Coordinates of C-alpha atoms in Angstrom, one line a residue:
X108 CA -67.5 -106.2 -25.8
X109 CA -68.1 -107.7 -23.0
X110 CA -65.6 -109.2 -20.9
X111 CA -63.5 -108.8 -18.4
X112 CA -59.7 -108.2 -17.7
X113 CA -57.5 -110.7 -18.1
X114 CA -54.9 -111.1 -15.2
X115 CA -51.7 -109.5 -16.4
X116 CA -47.8 -109.5 -15.8
X117 CA -46.0 -106.3 -16.4
X118 CA -42.2 -106.3 -17.4
X119 CA -39.6 -106.0 -15.3
X120 CA -36.7 -103.5 -15.4
X121 CA -34.0 -105.1 -17.4
X122 CA -35.8 -108.6 -18.4
X123 CA -36.2 -109.2 -22.6
X124 CA -39.6 -108.0 -23.3
X125 CA -42.1 -110.9 -23.8
X126 CA -45.6 -111.2 -25.0
X127 CA -48.6 -112.9 -24.8
X128 CA -49.7 -115.3 -28.2
X129 CA -53.9 -115.7 -28.1
X130 CA -55.4 -117.7 -31.4
X131 CA -58.0 -116.4 -33.1
X132 CA -60.7 -118.0 -30.4
X133 CA -59.4 -115.9 -27.6
X134 CA -56.1 -119.0 -25.9
X135 CA -53.1 -118.5 -25.1
X136 CA -51.2 -120.9 -27.0
X137 CA -47.0 -119.2 -26.7
X138 CA -45.1 -115.9 -25.4
X139 CA -43.4 -114.5 -27.9
X140 CA -39.9 -113.0 -27.7
X141 CA -39.7 -109.4 -28.2
X142 CA -36.9 -106.9 -29.9
X143 CA -35.9 -105.6 -27.2
X144 CA -34.6 -102.1 -29.3
X145 CA -38.2 -101.7 -30.5
X146 CA -40.2 -103.5 -27.5
X147 CA -37.8 -102.4 -24.6
X148 CA -36.7 -99.0 -24.5
X149 CA -37.3 -96.6 -21.8
X150 CA -39.4 -94.4 -23.2
X151 CA -38.6 -90.5 -23.9
X152 CA -42.0 -88.3 -22.9
X153 CA -40.7 -85.6 -24.2
X154 CA -39.8 -87.3 -27.7
X155 CA -43.1 -89.0 -27.8
X156 CA -45.2 -85.4 -26.6
X157 CA -42.9 -83.3 -29.2
X158 CA -44.0 -85.9 -32.2
X159 CA -47.6 -86.0 -31.1
X160 CA -47.3 -82.4 -31.3
X161 CA -46.6 -82.3 -35.4
X162 CA -48.8 -85.4 -35.8
X163 CA -51.6 -83.3 -34.6
X164 CA -50.5 -79.8 -36.6
X165 CA -50.4 -82.2 -39.8
X166 CA -54.2 -82.9 -39.9
X167 CA -55.5 -79.2 -38.8
X168 CA -56.9 -77.7 -42.2
X169 CA -55.1 -74.7 -43.5
X170 CA -58.2 -72.5 -42.6
X171 CA -60.5 -70.3 -44.6
X172 CA -58.8 -68.3 -47.7
X173 CA -59.6 -64.4 -49.2
X174 CA -58.8 -62.9 -52.2
X175 CA -56.8 -59.4 -52.6
X176 CA -58.0 -57.1 -55.1
X177 CA -54.9 -58.6 -57.5
X178 CA -56.4 -62.0 -56.9
X179 CA -60.4 -61.1 -57.8
X180 CA -61.4 -61.3 -61.2
X181 CA -62.9 -58.1 -62.9
X182 CA -62.1 -55.6 -65.4
X183 CA -59.6 -52.8 -65.0
X184 CA -60.9 -50.0 -66.6
X185 CA -61.3 -46.5 -64.4
X186 CA -64.8 -46.8 -63.2
X187 CA -65.5 -43.4 -64.2
X188 CA -63.4 -40.2 -65.4
X189 CA -60.9 -38.3 -63.3
X190 CA -62.7 -34.8 -62.8
X191 CA -65.7 -33.3 -63.1
X192 CA -68.0 -36.0 -61.5
X193 CA -67.7 -34.5 -57.2
X194 CA -66.8 -38.5 -56.6
X195 CA -63.8 -39.7 -55.2
X196 CA -61.0 -41.4 -57.4
X197 CA -61.4 -44.2 -58.1
X198 CA -59.6 -46.7 -60.8
X199 CA -61.1 -49.9 -60.5
X200 CA -64.3 -52.1 -58.8
X201 CA -61.8 -54.3 -57.9
X202 CA -60.4 -51.8 -54.7
X203 CA -61.8 -53.3 -51.0
X204 CA -64.2 -50.0 -50.6
X205 CA -66.5 -51.6 -52.4
X206 CA -69.3 -54.8 -53.0
X207 CA -67.4 -57.8 -54.6
X208 CA -63.5 -56.2 -54.5
X209 CA -61.0 -57.4 -52.5
X210 CA -60.3 -58.1 -49.0
X211 CA -57.2 -56.1 -47.0
X212 CA -55.7 -58.3 -44.4
X213 CA -58.7 -61.1 -44.7
X214 CA -57.9 -65.1 -43.5
X215 CA -54.9 -66.6 -45.8
X216 CA -54.4 -70.5 -46.0
X217 CA -51.8 -72.0 -43.3
X218 CA -49.9 -74.8 -43.8
X219 CA -49.5 -76.2 -39.5
X220 CA -46.9 -79.0 -40.5
X221 CA -44.2 -79.5 -39.0
X222 CA -40.6 -81.2 -39.7
X223 CA -39.6 -84.2 -37.6
X224 CA -36.6 -86.6 -38.4
X225 CA -37.9 -90.5 -39.3
X226 CA -35.7 -91.1 -36.2
X227 CA -37.7 -89.3 -33.6
X228 CA -40.7 -90.4 -34.8
X229 CA -40.0 -93.9 -34.9
X230 CA -38.5 -93.5 -31.2
X231 CA -41.7 -92.0 -30.0
X232 CA -43.4 -95.5 -31.6
X233 CA -40.6 -97.2 -29.7
X234 CA -41.7 -95.6 -26.5
X235 CA -45.5 -96.2 -26.9
X236 CA -45.0 -99.0 -28.3
X237 CA -42.4 -100.0 -24.8
X238 CA -44.7 -98.7 -22.7
X239 CA -47.7 -100.9 -23.7
X240 CA -45.3 -104.5 -23.1
X241 CA -44.3 -103.2 -19.2
X242 CA -47.9 -102.5 -18.4
X243 CA -49.2 -105.3 -19.9
X244 CA -51.4 -103.7 -22.4
X245 CA -49.6 -105.3 -25.4
X246 CA -51.1 -108.7 -26.9
X247 CA -50.7 -110.6 -30.0
X248 CA -52.9 -113.0 -31.7
X249 CA -52.0 -115.7 -34.5
X250 CA -54.1 -114.0 -37.1
X251 CA -57.8 -112.3 -36.4
X252 CA -59.2 -115.1 -38.4
X253 CA -61.5 -112.6 -40.2
X254 CA -63.1 -113.9 -43.7
X255 CA -65.6 -111.7 -44.4
X256 CA -64.7 -108.6 -43.6
X257 CA -68.1 -108.2 -41.1
X258 CA -68.2 -106.5 -38.1
X259 CA -69.3 -109.3 -35.6
X260 CA -66.7 -111.2 -36.8
X261 CA -64.2 -108.5 -35.2
X262 CA -66.6 -107.8 -31.5
X263 CA -66.5 -111.8 -31.5
X264 CA -62.5 -111.7 -31.7
X265 CA -62.6 -108.7 -29.2
X266 CA -64.5 -110.9 -27.0
X267 CA -62.8 -113.3 -26.8
X268 CA -60.1 -111.6 -25.8
X269 CA -62.1 -109.6 -22.7
X270 CA -60.9 -106.0 -24.6
X271 CA -62.3 -103.7 -23.9
X272 CA -62.6 -99.6 -24.6
X273 CA -60.1 -97.9 -27.0
X274 CA -58.0 -100.6 -29.4
X275 CA -55.4 -100.4 -31.9
X276 CA -55.3 -102.9 -34.5
X277 CA -52.1 -103.1 -36.1
X278 CA -52.5 -105.9 -39.4
X279 CA -51.0 -106.6 -42.1
X280 CA -51.0 -103.6 -44.7
X281 CA -53.0 -106.1 -47.1
X282 CA -55.4 -107.1 -44.4
X283 CA -58.1 -105.1 -46.4
X284 CA -61.2 -107.3 -44.8
X285 CA -59.9 -106.1 -40.9
X286 CA -60.6 -101.9 -41.7
X287 CA -63.3 -103.1 -43.5
X288 CA -64.8 -105.2 -39.9
X289 CA -63.6 -102.2 -38.2
X290 CA -65.2 -99.4 -39.7
X291 CA -68.4 -99.8 -37.5
X292 CA -66.5 -99.3 -34.1
X293 CA -65.2 -95.9 -33.0
X294 CA -63.3 -97.0 -30.2
X295 CA -61.1 -99.6 -33.0
X296 CA -58.7 -98.0 -35.5
X297 CA -57.0 -100.6 -37.3
X298 CA -53.0 -99.5 -38.2
X299 CA -50.2 -100.7 -40.6
X300 CA -46.7 -101.7 -39.9
X301 CA -45.6 -99.1 -42.3
X302 CA -47.4 -96.4 -40.7
X303 CA -48.0 -95.9 -37.3
X304 CA -50.1 -93.0 -36.2
X305 CA -48.9 -92.1 -32.6
X306 CA -52.1 -90.6 -31.8
X307 CA -54.0 -93.7 -31.7
X308 CA -51.1 -95.4 -29.8
X309 CA -51.7 -92.8 -26.7
X310 CA -55.0 -93.5 -26.6
X311 CA -55.7 -97.4 -26.7
X312 CA -55.9 -99.4 -23.9
X313 CA -55.0 -102.4 -25.5
X314 CA -52.8 -102.6 -28.3
X315 CA -52.8 -106.3 -30.8
X316 CA -51.2 -107.3 -33.5
X317 CA -51.2 -109.3 -35.7
X318 CA -47.8 -111.8 -35.1
X319 CA -47.5 -112.2 -39.5
X320 CA -47.4 -108.1 -39.3
X321 CA -44.4 -107.7 -36.3
X322 CA -41.6 -108.9 -37.7
X323 CA -42.1 -105.9 -40.5
X324 CA -43.5 -103.7 -37.0
X325 CA -39.7 -104.7 -35.8
X326 CA -37.4 -104.0 -39.3
X327 CA -39.7 -100.6 -40.0
X328 CA -38.9 -99.5 -36.7
X329 CA -35.4 -101.1 -35.5

């Protein structure tokens, strides 16, 4: 994707948050007034950090799993008689000292999920979006104009908007063509208004929102 940075004006404190609106051809056609409670709050860094840690912890793998002697499949028959053999007393082949037996103190699956109240998670997302508006990194598009779900369509759209680097696209939940078009673009992440992941929003250098999804975002996050 080519093109230089479009000139942007950062939001000043105390003003109603606004964002420019562009057409699918990259022409600025309007300016939209955003909801103060969603896009104009003072970012809460501590909550953002806590929400990000919880989100990343939930994506961690549960880890390896081993079986104890009580879980290993096998017979419980005593392997030899108690006395007279000259060998140590044993009751089962599932003992840890035998090949194929159980594992002592082996790794077990661990759930890394951290519970976070919905209010805190929404505050974290609102903080990130407000920061993007204040820095002039958030723009609104009057429809993405993706009709075939091809990657070239999305590349042309982003070139017309002069958007470079890591980008978060917020599209309507039912817009599958945008998701299909972005699958081959490693720096582009498509999100839906009802499932806004915090990590892609934090990593994004630009946030592009479909105007049709804007009302849904404000309804969910208010």
